């Protein structure tokens, strides 16, 4: 299953769309040590941006104080059942990807 | 909402990325600010981001538990009834790096976000809401206890 | 006699003071009455927490602790085990090298059957938990066993529980051998272990309104309905038997082995106690 | 944690469950009140509040005694594991006792072995006690 790391539940509710996103990610802070006492290097999602119809509806900058499997919920005006959301994440390592989700 | 002072400060503290972000035309918020996210005190982080100290406001609502079930996953929500909210930021004062997240709120998106944060120990959690007229905040102490067994 | 005990031992024995010897169900194969046990446990909790509806016990500790419940409901908005259910489904549907799959080992293709486990298997003369059945299925098809406590086995178990949500637990005790296993599990549940000299019941029955540091122990009723669980403390998904080992270590006892006869019987007893409640696993816990 | 453990000790003393004071009750009451190294009389005889393990640990500190005590403690640990009632800290105590023995610190080794043996003896007692008493905790 070539699914990305993001899972989204986007629901059209009246004039609004409620978006809930969770990423499968350890959000390593860089402060933890492994069993041999070596620091585990920081590896976390730095930004997660969501757009709808080419318009940005949410931009986030995240730090290491965001929990493992980061969660984000917000609501924007507009959006209709069947439409698509674009979600772009970038890691502090430079890794990045865009994933999509349908509004239900 | 950064002015020249905070730009200078950001650059001065080695926050090259933050500085550049601010110098760019302000498309919503600045890029990920190393200076702010790596600042080791809430004051320093706020200094990078804001020109003045945010003032407490009843129109900012921070929802967080009194006692966190588990400091690793603390559900937090922020909303505001203020007009023209452009961004929301979350700080955990006693974390090694207090700035937890920034959310840019474009027009058409409600000033109401939820996320889950990590807390190393009991701490004040502060939400700062940015509007055209400045920064407003709400704070709440969240207790992090050493668990017993956990249900 | 009990009064003397609680006087001597103070607070912790006082917990037992209100409890008298079971009259209707005993400690021998002839006298033990599982149904009476189950009803007695239910009425114990209903007497103690009259405001909590019976159905709510499937939510474990969150049936009793409102502060935690709010956070849990927030977490359940997008629970961390969703990835595991997804991965469990993929694992469940991936064929073995011989072309067969898990679906071939279970009734109804393995879907919606969580409520029938653990079950007494006459042919094996023992209690078979869902996780044991999963590994038996693998071995019967020439695959290696999975580890018992976390990872793939927990994910498969989570998926199978997920497909069984809202089905009513229906653990059967078909004969005296099964009853003996039940009795053994019951004894384990009420037996004090470890340096702290505590039984499961000390915390999860008698102690269900006593704080352990900042935590309330989960009520024994409905205790097993939401497993496997994603515990924030673990940061991943784990099986009930992983939790058993953790509990036994918490009271400073050398833990019994996962899927040992003792722990399988304990799970058999505990699940029988939750008969009538629904499957709501997998769960999210602190 | 200290508090919990002393409570545990209190629980241990009620093992007999007989109203008239048995030797165990008397011993435990005296031990609880005065700690080790105290003398008391029970039915006309004088006893001390020391556990048997403490008496053994107080023997002359030499290699032979330390080795013997460690061997006893290990044997009893095997016994308690056989009935499935081991305590978690015992293994570490035995390990430390072994280390101290190798380092030539016989007194320390004997004290650690004695503690390990006490754990195992209590675990075995817990096993026997639980066989009788578990049913009393069942609600009805």
XYZ file of C-alpha atoms in Angstrom:
681
model
C 0.000 0.000 0.000
C 1.762 3.095 -1.222
C 0.102 5.339 1.252
C 1.852 8.343 2.661
C 2.355 9.203 6.292
C -0.715 11.416 6.544
C -4.256 10.353 7.327
C -7.014 12.903 7.059
C -10.646 13.028 7.976
C -12.207 15.987 6.227
C -15.945 16.418 6.557
C -18.162 19.032 4.950
C -20.456 20.443 7.603
C -22.819 23.126 6.405
C -20.736 25.867 4.835
C -17.576 24.646 6.515
C -15.154 21.796 6.223
C -13.755 20.254 9.395
C -10.287 18.830 8.834
C -8.485 16.422 11.160
C -5.060 15.202 10.175
C -2.699 12.780 11.817
C 0.789 11.954 10.628
C 2.579 8.715 11.378
C 5.812 10.132 12.643
C 7.989 9.637 15.709
C 8.832 13.372 16.018
C 12.297 12.670 17.393
C 13.348 15.654 19.455
C 17.089 15.127 19.283
C 17.120 15.035 23.091
C 16.593 11.303 23.491
C 19.337 8.752 23.804
C 19.285 5.225 22.501
C 20.264 2.150 24.512
C 23.970 2.645 23.903
C 23.788 6.228 25.151
C 24.071 7.822 21.713
C 21.824 10.773 21.022
C 19.099 9.962 18.560
C 19.259 12.742 15.966
C 16.302 15.075 15.665
C 13.849 14.050 12.989
C 10.533 15.790 13.031
C 7.941 17.371 10.806
C 8.625 21.090 10.595
C 5.808 22.284 8.427
C 2.454 20.928 7.419
C 0.476 23.014 4.974
C -2.996 22.343 3.683
C -4.572 23.845 0.615
C -7.902 23.540 -1.092
C -8.516 24.568 -4.693
C -5.071 26.104 -4.858
C -5.727 28.289 -1.829
C -3.864 27.765 1.416
C -6.261 27.014 4.248
C -3.731 26.197 6.959
C -0.004 26.570 7.416
C 1.793 25.208 10.414
C 5.290 25.447 11.795
C 5.903 22.645 14.247
C 8.540 22.179 16.903
C 9.754 19.211 18.870
C 7.120 19.845 21.530
C 4.528 18.361 19.210
C 3.675 14.820 20.233
C 4.555 11.676 18.363
C 2.059 11.087 15.546
C 1.259 14.810 15.231
C -2.387 15.743 15.136
C -3.958 18.863 13.719
C -7.586 19.893 13.551
C -9.069 23.052 12.066
C -12.077 24.319 10.174
C -12.274 26.402 7.024
C -15.153 28.014 5.197
C -16.040 26.338 1.935
C -15.204 22.916 0.622
C -17.640 20.357 -0.691
C -18.034 16.627 -0.505
C -15.791 14.898 -3.020
C -13.325 17.785 -3.313
C -9.675 17.208 -2.670
C -7.303 18.664 -0.091
C -3.567 18.921 -0.733
C -1.385 18.393 2.281
C 2.334 19.091 2.118
C 4.735 18.190 4.892
C 8.436 18.855 5.259
C 10.819 17.298 7.705
C 13.769 19.020 9.343
C 15.907 16.595 7.334
C 14.638 18.152 4.115
C 12.354 15.256 3.213
C 9.027 16.404 1.906
C 5.897 15.150 0.173
C 2.439 16.178 -0.868
C -0.488 13.908 -0.151
C -4.161 14.283 -0.862
C -7.415 13.524 0.902
C -11.022 13.711 -0.168
C -13.637 15.705 1.689
C -16.447 13.454 2.805
C 3.779 41.025 12.486
C 7.483 41.355 12.810
C 9.006 44.727 12.871
C 12.547 45.751 12.235
C 13.600 45.223 15.808
C 12.654 41.583 15.837
C 14.237 41.052 12.450
C 17.492 42.436 13.712
C 17.200 40.393 16.831
C 16.464 37.268 14.877
C 19.448 37.766 12.667
C 21.571 38.693 15.618
C 20.688 35.542 17.515
C 21.790 33.527 14.545
C 18.313 33.046 13.228
C 19.286 33.520 9.634
C 16.291 31.594 8.382
C 13.915 33.605 10.483
C 15.488 36.810 9.346
C 15.155 35.909 5.718
C 11.616 34.815 6.222
C 10.682 38.139 7.611
C 12.433 40.072 4.909
C 10.347 38.348 2.304
C 6.986 39.899 1.534
C 4.717 38.711 4.241
C 2.843 35.813 2.739
C 1.055 34.758 5.845
C 3.694 33.769 8.365
C 7.430 33.581 8.235
C 9.107 30.317 7.387
C 10.055 27.920 10.178
C 12.050 30.083 12.540
C 15.082 28.307 13.899
C 15.724 31.113 16.349
C 12.229 30.932 17.753
C 11.879 27.145 17.814
C 15.303 26.595 19.310
C 15.050 29.387 21.860
C 15.433 27.915 25.325
C 13.120 30.294 27.127
C 9.635 31.418 26.328
C 10.723 35.026 26.621
C 13.481 34.573 24.054
C 11.141 32.785 21.667
C 8.542 35.515 21.996
C 11.202 38.149 21.511
C 12.036 36.634 18.164
C 8.419 36.503 17.075
C 6.729 39.520 18.578
C 7.540 43.203 18.909
C 5.756 43.561 22.216
C 4.655 41.205 24.943
C 1.238 39.748 24.161
C -1.500 41.013 26.433
C -3.817 38.577 28.154
C -7.263 38.524 26.628
C -10.533 36.861 27.541
C -11.225 36.557 23.841
C -8.559 33.921 23.523
C -9.669 30.518 24.770
C -7.091 27.891 25.557
C -8.463 24.445 26.275
C -6.008 22.143 27.985
C -6.396 19.594 30.791
C -5.768 20.503 34.443
C -3.813 17.299 34.866
C -2.304 15.707 31.789
C -2.995 11.992 31.522
C 0.374 11.574 29.917
C 2.827 14.390 29.266
C 3.747 12.812 25.942
C 0.314 13.448 24.460
C -1.531 16.477 25.805
C -4.536 17.546 23.763
C -4.711 21.332 23.411
C -7.166 23.574 21.555
C -7.047 27.301 20.966
C -9.790 29.495 19.635
C -10.441 33.183 19.575
C -13.383 35.461 18.989
C -11.095 38.348 18.033
C -11.475 39.756 14.539
C -8.813 39.250 11.918
C -6.744 36.534 13.535
C -3.768 35.801 11.302
C -1.866 33.317 13.393
C -1.873 31.295 16.591
C 1.188 30.105 18.470
C 1.571 27.705 21.392
C 4.232 27.867 24.091
C 5.086 25.455 26.881
C 7.149 27.538 29.284
C 8.998 24.703 31.010
C 9.867 22.666 27.930
C 13.509 22.704 26.790
C 12.316 24.559 23.699
C 9.133 26.360 24.694
C 7.725 27.205 21.258
C 5.590 24.220 20.273
C 3.814 25.324 17.131
C 2.641 28.192 14.988
C -0.524 28.068 12.919
C -1.181 30.549 10.168
C -4.846 31.350 9.785
C -5.611 32.613 6.285
C -8.852 34.409 5.632
C -11.646 31.879 5.474
C -10.146 29.607 8.114
C -11.609 29.775 11.604
C -9.441 30.861 14.502
C -9.823 27.464 16.110
C -7.093 24.835 16.045
C -6.362 21.657 17.987
C -3.195 19.678 18.324
C -1.356 17.420 20.784
C 1.757 18.557 22.533
C 4.543 17.079 24.627
C 5.220 18.365 28.093
C 8.302 17.387 30.051
C 6.889 18.595 33.339
C 4.188 20.722 34.894
C 4.120 24.016 33.068
C 2.220 27.058 32.024
C 0.878 26.622 28.502
C 0.339 29.852 26.613
C -1.540 30.500 23.405
C -0.762 33.687 21.540
C -3.128 34.963 18.900
C -1.906 37.523 16.377
C -4.295 40.035 14.867
C -3.799 43.242 12.943
C -3.893 45.138 16.214
C -1.307 43.069 18.030
C -0.838 39.917 20.063
C -3.211 38.539 22.656
C -2.728 35.572 24.885
C -4.303 33.086 27.252
C -2.444 30.822 29.665
C -3.199 27.817 31.748
C -1.169 25.636 34.041
C -1.171 21.980 33.072
C 0.065 19.545 35.670
C 2.168 16.643 34.532
C 2.331 13.918 37.164
C 4.467 10.872 37.432
C 2.097 8.115 36.527
C 1.132 5.327 38.846
C 0.158 2.422 36.646
C -2.033 4.071 34.058
C -5.449 2.413 34.246
C -11.513 -12.133 62.278
C -11.625 -9.781 59.364
C -12.002 -6.886 61.700
C -8.845 -7.860 63.506
C -7.045 -8.034 60.225
C -8.041 -4.645 59.012
C -7.183 -3.155 62.386
C -3.744 -4.647 62.220
C -2.999 -3.904 58.659
C -4.610 -0.551 58.331
C -5.782 1.030 55.161
C -4.901 -1.504 52.571
C -6.645 -4.390 54.205
C -9.630 -2.252 54.996
C -10.341 -2.546 51.307
C -11.086 -6.184 51.796
C -13.017 -5.669 54.984
C -16.342 -4.980 53.342
C -16.032 -8.115 51.314
C -17.098 -11.386 52.779
C -16.544 -14.862 51.557
C -18.383 -15.662 48.374
C -21.486 -17.547 49.307
C -22.771 -18.569 45.933
C -19.540 -19.279 44.117
C -16.643 -21.030 45.678
C -13.069 -22.057 45.231
C -13.559 -25.640 44.166
C -14.571 -27.077 40.838
C -17.842 -28.228 42.378
C -18.724 -24.946 43.992
C -17.476 -22.372 41.510
C -20.269 -20.704 39.576
C -19.001 -18.429 36.803
C -22.348 -16.805 36.167
C -22.739 -15.964 39.859
C -19.213 -14.531 39.812
C -20.019 -12.356 36.859
C -23.203 -11.001 38.356
C -21.494 -10.431 41.698
C -18.747 -8.390 40.045
C -21.257 -6.359 38.097
C -23.297 -5.600 41.172
C -20.156 -4.722 43.092
C -19.372 -1.999 40.594
C -22.948 -0.870 40.244
C -23.226 -0.479 43.979
C -19.988 1.438 44.128
C -20.624 3.689 41.143
C -24.413 3.826 40.829
C -24.223 6.678 38.330
C -22.140 4.717 35.824
C -24.210 2.723 33.337
C -23.102 -0.855 32.816
C -22.389 -0.329 29.122
C -19.919 2.400 29.930
C -17.466 -0.038 31.528
C -16.156 -0.953 28.101
C -14.446 2.445 28.276
C -12.357 1.223 31.174
C -11.027 3.909 33.439
C -12.762 6.592 31.406
C -16.086 5.351 32.672
C -15.030 6.602 36.096
C -12.518 9.411 35.667
C -14.084 12.441 34.030
C -10.917 14.533 33.834
C -9.113 11.821 31.934
C -12.158 11.072 29.869
C -12.134 14.523 28.304
C -8.555 14.063 27.119
C -9.289 10.568 25.936
C -12.257 11.739 23.900
C -9.976 14.331 22.380
C -7.481 11.584 21.500
C -10.247 9.378 20.109
C -11.038 12.173 17.609
C -8.135 10.687 15.734
C -6.833 7.766 17.730
C -3.203 6.711 17.429
C -4.139 3.072 16.802
C -5.686 3.848 13.411
C -2.389 3.237 11.671
C -2.155 -0.124 13.420
C -5.645 -1.171 12.400
C -4.738 -0.272 8.837
C -1.476 -2.215 8.962
C -3.225 -5.058 10.753
C -5.722 -5.292 7.923
C -2.921 -5.529 5.376
C -1.155 -8.217 7.411
C -4.401 -10.088 7.908
C -5.072 -10.140 4.191
C -1.550 -11.006 3.103
C -1.347 -14.625 2.007
C 1.153 -17.032 3.574
C 3.800 -18.679 1.417
C 1.458 -21.635 0.885
C -1.237 -19.372 -0.525
C -3.544 -19.609 2.468
C -4.261 -16.769 4.857
C -5.593 -16.004 8.322
C -9.118 -16.017 6.977
C -8.785 -19.759 6.386
C -8.077 -20.446 10.059
C -11.027 -18.671 11.617
C -14.784 -18.868 11.572
C -16.434 -16.262 9.355
C -13.106 -15.581 7.663
C -11.815 -14.065 10.894
C -14.134 -11.076 10.678
C -16.293 -10.075 13.624
C -15.285 -12.929 15.903
C -13.275 -11.225 18.648
C -16.115 -11.694 21.147
C -15.667 -15.480 21.090
C -12.083 -15.340 22.375
C -10.488 -16.602 24.473
C -12.166 -19.948 23.903
C -11.850 -23.384 25.378
C -10.465 -25.768 22.742
C -11.369 -29.320 23.603
C -8.997 -30.761 21.014
C -6.074 -29.009 22.674
C -7.372 -29.224 26.215
C -6.619 -25.589 26.856
C -7.742 -22.003 26.620
C -6.862 -20.425 23.281
C -6.588 -16.652 23.208
C -6.949 -14.737 19.970
C -3.212 -14.124 19.825
C -2.499 -17.820 20.387
C -4.936 -18.680 17.612
C -3.166 -16.217 15.307
C 0.173 -17.871 15.928
C -1.296 -21.367 15.676
C -2.676 -20.348 12.305
C 0.764 -19.189 11.222
C 2.469 -22.367 12.365
C -0.158 -24.577 10.760
C 0.673 -22.852 7.495
C 4.414 -23.155 7.811
C 5.065 -19.612 9.025
C 7.113 -18.524 12.018
C 5.425 -17.483 15.242
C 5.146 -13.766 15.968
C 6.240 -12.202 19.265
C 3.346 -12.146 21.752
C 3.362 -8.648 23.097
C 3.538 -6.012 20.401
C 4.132 -5.336 16.742
C 2.460 -7.458 14.096
C 0.488 -9.719 16.407
C -1.017 -6.713 18.163
C -1.857 -5.111 14.833
C -3.592 -8.217 13.526
C -5.427 -8.584 16.814
C -6.385 -4.886 16.640
C -7.813 -5.304 13.174
C -9.782 -8.377 14.233
C -11.145 -6.511 17.249
C -11.974 -3.541 15.062
C -14.089 -5.710 12.772
C -15.885 -7.002 15.878
C -16.736 -3.705 17.520
C -20.120 -3.653 19.210
C -20.358 -7.445 19.139
C -21.245 -8.767 22.572
C -18.616 -10.813 24.409
C -19.741 -14.391 24.666
C -17.073 -16.541 26.283
C -18.297 -20.089 26.806
C -17.392 -22.589 29.501
C -18.537 -25.830 27.880
C -17.300 -28.457 30.354
C -15.539 -29.131 33.632
C -12.067 -28.851 32.143
C -12.913 -25.382 30.916
C -14.378 -24.605 34.298
C -11.145 -25.685 35.936
C -9.255 -23.260 33.690
C -11.731 -20.555 34.634
C -11.261 -21.308 38.329
C -7.497 -21.140 37.919
C -7.850 -17.732 36.264
C -10.149 -16.583 39.011
C -7.654 -17.661 41.642
C -4.878 -15.785 39.835
C -6.986 -12.648 39.738
C -7.509 -12.666 43.492
C -4.031 -13.861 44.470
C -1.536 -11.452 45.960
C 1.863 -11.423 44.276
C 5.170 -9.639 44.454
C 6.892 -7.632 47.121
C 3.980 -5.209 47.304
C 1.734 -8.167 48.063
C -1.074 -7.115 45.774
C -3.538 -9.000 43.629
C -5.235 -7.801 40.453
C -8.372 -7.381 42.542
C -6.671 -5.191 45.134
C -6.386 -2.419 42.558
C -9.012 -3.206 39.990
C -11.886 -4.289 42.227
C -11.445 -3.112 45.803
C -9.055 -0.312 44.841
C -11.082 0.993 41.930
C -11.682 4.284 43.699
C -8.280 4.634 45.293
C -5.639 6.764 43.593
C -2.270 5.201 42.846
C -0.192 8.335 42.790
C -2.224 10.352 40.287
C -3.945 7.411 38.633
C -7.152 5.586 39.263
C -6.870 1.908 38.391
C -9.224 0.741 35.651
C -12.277 -1.192 36.844
C -12.082 -4.976 36.408
C -15.478 -4.971 34.796
C -14.989 -4.349 31.076
C -11.256 -4.506 31.660
C -10.383 -6.605 28.646
C -12.932 -5.324 26.163
C -10.738 -2.634 24.635
C -7.520 -4.564 24.045
C -5.145 -4.436 22.314
C -4.370 -0.875 23.366
C -2.156 1.917 22.163
C -0.690 3.209 25.404
C 0.869 6.640 25.316
C 3.346 5.310 27.838
C 4.471 2.600 25.424
C 4.167 4.831 22.400
C 2.832 1.830 20.519
C 0.268 -0.910 20.465
C 0.381 -3.854 22.848
C -1.626 -6.939 23.740
C -3.450 -7.684 26.970
C -0.785 -10.168 27.970
C 1.889 -7.511 27.583
C -0.104 -5.429 30.045
C -0.432 -8.359 32.445
C 3.341 -8.644 32.600
C 3.621 -4.900 33.251
C 1.107 -5.079 36.092
C 2.897 -7.986 37.716
C 6.165 -6.081 37.535
C 4.474 -3.032 39.030
C 3.759 -4.988 42.197
C 7.374 -6.163 42.107
C 6.624 -9.716 41.189
C 8.528 -11.748 38.611
C 6.045 -11.611 35.706
C 4.472 -14.736 34.320
C 5.232 -15.469 30.674
C 2.939 -14.101 27.997
C 0.557 -16.828 26.808
C 1.597 -19.149 29.617
C -1.211 -21.336 30.891
C -1.629 -19.101 33.939
C -2.075 -15.920 31.940
C -4.310 -17.542 29.349
C -6.545 -18.780 32.145
C -6.510 -15.320 33.701
C -7.606 -13.802 30.410
C -10.308 -16.479 30.154
C -11.657 -15.552 33.573
C -11.437 -11.824 32.993
C -13.128 -11.953 29.633
C -15.897 -14.109 31.045
C -16.440 -11.385 33.647
C -17.053 -8.986 30.755
C -19.549 -11.234 28.992
C -22.503 -9.138 27.954
C -20.389 -6.073 27.272
C -19.331 -5.193 23.758
C -15.988 -5.395 22.001
C -14.539 -1.916 21.631
C -10.920 -2.679 20.968
C -8.475 -1.491 19.994
C -8.266 1.269 22.558
C -6.151 4.294 23.404
C -4.833 4.567 26.927
C -2.518 6.896 28.785
C 7.560 3.403 48.455
C 8.821 2.885 52.001
C 5.317 3.314 53.256
C 3.955 0.659 50.977
C 6.561 -1.808 52.030
C 5.923 -1.341 55.707
C 2.273 -1.915 54.974
C 3.251 -5.083 53.243
C 5.110 -6.162 56.292
C 1.988 -5.498 58.276
C 0.013 -7.693 55.928
C 2.479 -10.473 56.362
C 1.904 -10.627 60.030
C -1.691 -11.595 59.806
C -0.894 -14.799 58.022
C -2.036 -17.086 60.778
C -5.396 -15.490 61.073
C -5.868 -16.831 64.599
C -7.136 -14.454 67.228
C -4.917 -15.770 70.019
C -1.411 -14.457 69.632
C 0.832 -16.946 67.928
C 4.601 -16.801 67.980
C 4.575 -15.282 64.511
C 2.204 -12.558 65.629
C 4.315 -11.814 68.681
C 7.486 -11.805 66.632
C 6.045 -9.525 63.996
C 4.560 -7.144 66.533
C 7.903 -6.867 68.343
C 9.800 -6.569 65.087
C 7.441 -3.879 63.884
C 7.813 -1.904 67.064
C 11.504 -2.279 67.846
C 13.196 -3.364 64.626
C 15.938 -5.937 64.598
C 18.287 -6.743 67.452
C 15.651 -6.515 70.165
C 14.886 -9.199 72.758
C 11.427 -10.207 73.913
C 9.792 -12.990 75.826
C 7.088 -15.237 74.512
C 5.512 -17.868 76.767
C 8.401 -17.659 79.175
C 11.175 -17.965 76.579
C 13.448 -15.189 75.380
C 13.755 -14.524 71.655
C 15.283 -11.814 69.492
C 13.516 -9.911 66.738
C 16.091 -10.930 64.153
C 15.004 -12.807 61.071
C 16.817 -16.109 60.568
C 18.511 -14.533 57.552
C 19.829 -11.713 59.709
C 21.211 -14.189 62.203
C 22.985 -15.981 59.363
C 24.308 -12.714 57.964
C 25.760 -11.808 61.363
C 28.047 -14.855 61.382
C 31.772 -14.372 60.968
C 32.507 -12.643 57.666
C 34.649 -15.060 55.722
C 34.700 -16.629 52.302
C 33.217 -19.945 53.414
C 30.258 -18.355 55.219
C 29.590 -15.916 52.405
C 29.680 -18.674 49.821
C 27.390 -20.886 51.853
C 24.899 -18.107 52.417
C 24.873 -17.171 48.754
C 24.328 -20.803 47.787
C 21.396 -21.018 50.220
C 19.901 -17.818 48.894
C 20.215 -19.029 45.311
C 18.603 -22.338 46.175
C 15.675 -20.627 47.845
C 15.293 -18.287 44.879
C 14.996 -21.341 42.651
C 12.338 -22.666 45.043
C 10.266 -19.493 44.903
C 10.498 -19.379 41.126
C 9.321 -22.975 41.027
C 6.072 -21.930 42.701
C 5.919 -18.862 40.441
C 6.011 -16.275 43.229
C 9.402 -14.633 42.727
C 9.975 -10.972 43.540
C 11.637 -8.687 41.037
C 14.492 -7.347 43.123
C 15.833 -10.683 44.300
C 17.843 -11.471 41.193
C 19.688 -8.156 41.466
C 20.471 -8.780 45.125
C 21.954 -12.161 44.292
C 24.027 -10.618 41.542
C 25.331 -7.927 43.876
C 26.024 -10.528 46.559
C 28.063 -12.481 44.050
C 30.002 -9.385 43.057
C 30.741 -8.480 46.659
C 31.898 -12.037 47.278
C 34.272 -11.887 44.322
C 35.555 -8.547 45.530
C 36.289 -10.098 48.923
C 33.711 -7.952 50.748
C 32.273 -10.902 52.658
C 30.168 -8.908 55.129
C 28.404 -7.029 52.371
C 27.922 -10.198 50.357
C 26.374 -11.958 53.348
C 24.000 -9.105 54.008
C 22.862 -9.052 50.389
C 22.429 -12.818 50.296
C 20.406 -12.610 53.486
C 18.076 -10.043 51.966
C 17.666 -12.123 48.831
C 16.879 -15.157 50.931
C 14.342 -13.215 52.961
C 12.579 -12.178 49.723
C 12.377 -15.752 48.565
C 11.179 -17.046 51.927
C 8.459 -14.396 51.934
C 7.511 -15.221 48.330
C 7.078 -18.855 49.255
C 5.049 -17.860 52.315
C 2.938 -15.674 50.066
C 2.302 -18.643 47.817
C 1.106 -20.843 50.662
C -0.960 -18.094 52.209
C -2.626 -17.226 48.934
C -3.768 -20.800 48.398
C -5.900 -20.446 51.508
C -6.928 -16.846 51.397
C -7.549 -15.732 47.828
C -11.203 -16.664 47.949
C -11.837 -14.165 50.728
C -11.190 -11.283 48.351
C -13.924 -12.294 45.932
C -16.957 -10.000 46.027
C -20.375 -11.597 46.154
